[in-house]
């Protein structure tokens, strides 16, 4: 059974850093484009960052550009989201998602484009 398991969430003060991880039980992890999304209470899920299956292409939401970095290591079946200069408005449940991709350079930024989701990890930024 395909699974995505997030970890690394927690409570951090504004201005601090946190790295969340997503471990995938996908036999051919390198064939999947990955993404991070977040959902705050009372708000819709929103795109945060995406990375192509080879890692050569990344994309970020404007709200996190310059502060967050998405990366992956296919040999470890893992994708990370490094979050720096965190703000209270970054508080949300962060979920990773996967979709099989035929191209090394393609990223996906819409939630409905993904068909495998993790349960999410809570990130809380205090002011």
Coordinates of C-alpha atoms in Angstrom, one line a residue:
X1 CA 0.0 0.0 0.0
X2 CA 1.4 3.4 -1.0
X3 CA 1.9 5.7 1.9
X4 CA 3.3 9.2 2.6
X5 CA 4.2 9.9 6.2
X6 CA 5.0 13.4 7.3
X7 CA 7.1 14.3 10.3
X8 CA 9.0 17.2 11.9
X9 CA 6.1 19.6 12.6
X10 CA 5.9 21.4 15.9
X11 CA 5.8 24.7 17.7
X12 CA 8.3 27.4 16.8
X13 CA 8.5 31.1 17.5
X14 CA 8.1 33.7 14.7
X15 CA 11.4 34.1 12.9
X16 CA 12.5 30.6 13.6
X17 CA 13.0 27.6 11.4
X18 CA 11.6 24.1 11.0
X19 CA 12.1 21.3 8.6
X20 CA 9.3 18.9 7.8
X21 CA 9.9 15.5 6.1
X22 CA 7.8 13.2 3.9
X23 CA 8.8 9.6 3.7
X24 CA 7.2 7.7 0.8
X25 CA 6.7 4.0 0.5
X26 CA 6.8 4.1 -3.3
X27 CA 8.8 1.5 -5.1
X28 CA 9.7 3.9 -7.9
X29 CA 9.9 7.2 -5.9
X30 CA 12.0 8.8 -8.6
X31 CA 9.0 8.6 -11.0
X32 CA 6.8 10.8 -8.8
X33 CA 6.6 14.6 -8.7
X34 CA 6.0 15.8 -5.1
X35 CA 4.3 18.7 -3.5
X36 CA 3.6 20.3 -0.2
X37 CA 0.3 21.9 0.7
X38 CA -1.0 23.4 3.8
X39 CA -4.4 24.1 5.4
X40 CA -5.1 26.5 8.2
X41 CA -8.2 26.3 10.4
X42 CA -11.2 27.7 8.6
X43 CA -9.3 28.1 5.3
X44 CA -9.0 26.1 2.1
X45 CA -5.9 24.0 1.4
X46 CA -3.3 26.0 -0.5
X47 CA -0.2 25.1 -2.5
X48 CA 3.2 25.7 -0.8
X49 CA 5.9 24.1 -2.9
X50 CA 6.5 21.5 -5.6
X51 CA 9.4 19.6 -7.0
X52 CA 9.8 17.5 -10.2
X53 CA 10.6 13.9 -10.1
X54 CA 14.3 14.5 -10.7
X55 CA 14.5 17.5 -8.4
X56 CA 15.6 19.8 -11.3
X57 CA 12.5 22.0 -11.2
X58 CA 10.9 23.6 -8.1
X59 CA 8.0 26.0 -7.7
X60 CA 6.9 28.0 -4.7
X61 CA 3.8 30.0 -3.7
X62 CA 4.5 33.7 -3.6
X63 CA 3.8 33.8 0.2
X64 CA 6.8 31.4 0.9
X65 CA 9.2 32.3 -1.9
X66 CA 12.6 33.1 -0.5
X67 CA 11.8 31.6 2.9
X68 CA 11.0 27.9 2.1
X69 CA 13.0 25.4 0.2
X70 CA 11.8 22.1 -1.1
X71 CA 14.2 19.3 -1.8
X72 CA 14.3 15.5 -2.3
X73 CA 16.6 12.6 -2.2
X74 CA 15.3 9.8 -4.4
X75 CA 17.6 7.2 -2.9
X76 CA 16.0 7.8 0.5
X77 CA 12.4 8.1 -0.8
X78 CA 12.1 11.4 1.0
X79 CA 11.2 15.0 0.3
X80 CA 11.8 17.8 2.7
X81 CA 10.4 21.3 3.2
X82 CA 12.9 23.6 5.0
X83 CA 11.0 26.6 6.4
X84 CA 12.9 29.7 7.5
X85 CA 11.8 33.1 8.8
X86 CA 8.5 31.6 9.9
X87 CA 5.5 33.8 10.5
X88 CA 2.3 33.2 12.5
X89 CA 0.4 33.1 9.2
X90 CA 2.4 30.0 8.3
X91 CA 0.5 28.1 11.0
X92 CA -1.2 25.1 9.4
X93 CA -1.3 21.4 8.8
X94 CA 1.3 20.7 6.2
X95 CA 0.7 17.7 3.9
X96 CA 2.8 16.2 1.2
X97 CA 1.4 14.8 -2.0
X98 CA 2.7 12.6 -4.9
X99 CA 1.7 12.1 -8.5
X100 CA 3.4 9.8 -11.1
X101 CA 5.1 12.0 -13.7
X102 CA 6.5 11.2 -17.1
X103 CA 8.8 14.2 -17.2
X104 CA 11.9 15.2 -15.2
X105 CA 11.1 18.8 -15.4
X106 CA 7.4 19.1 -14.7
X107 CA 5.9 20.3 -11.4
X108 CA 2.3 20.4 -10.3
X109 CA 0.8 23.2 -8.2
X110 CA -2.9 22.2 -8.0
X111 CA -4.1 19.8 -5.4
X112 CA -6.4 17.9 -7.7
X113 CA -3.4 17.0 -9.8
X114 CA -2.1 14.8 -7.0
X115 CA -3.5 11.3 -6.2
X116 CA -1.5 10.3 -3.2
X117 CA -1.6 12.2 0.1
X118 CA -0.2 12.0 3.5
X119 CA -2.0 12.7 6.8
X120 CA -0.2 15.9 7.5
X121 CA 1.9 17.4 10.3
X122 CA 1.0 20.4 12.4
X123 CA 3.2 23.5 12.2
X124 CA 2.4 26.2 14.7
X125 CA 4.2 29.6 14.7
X126 CA 3.8 31.7 17.8
X127 CA 4.1 35.5 17.7

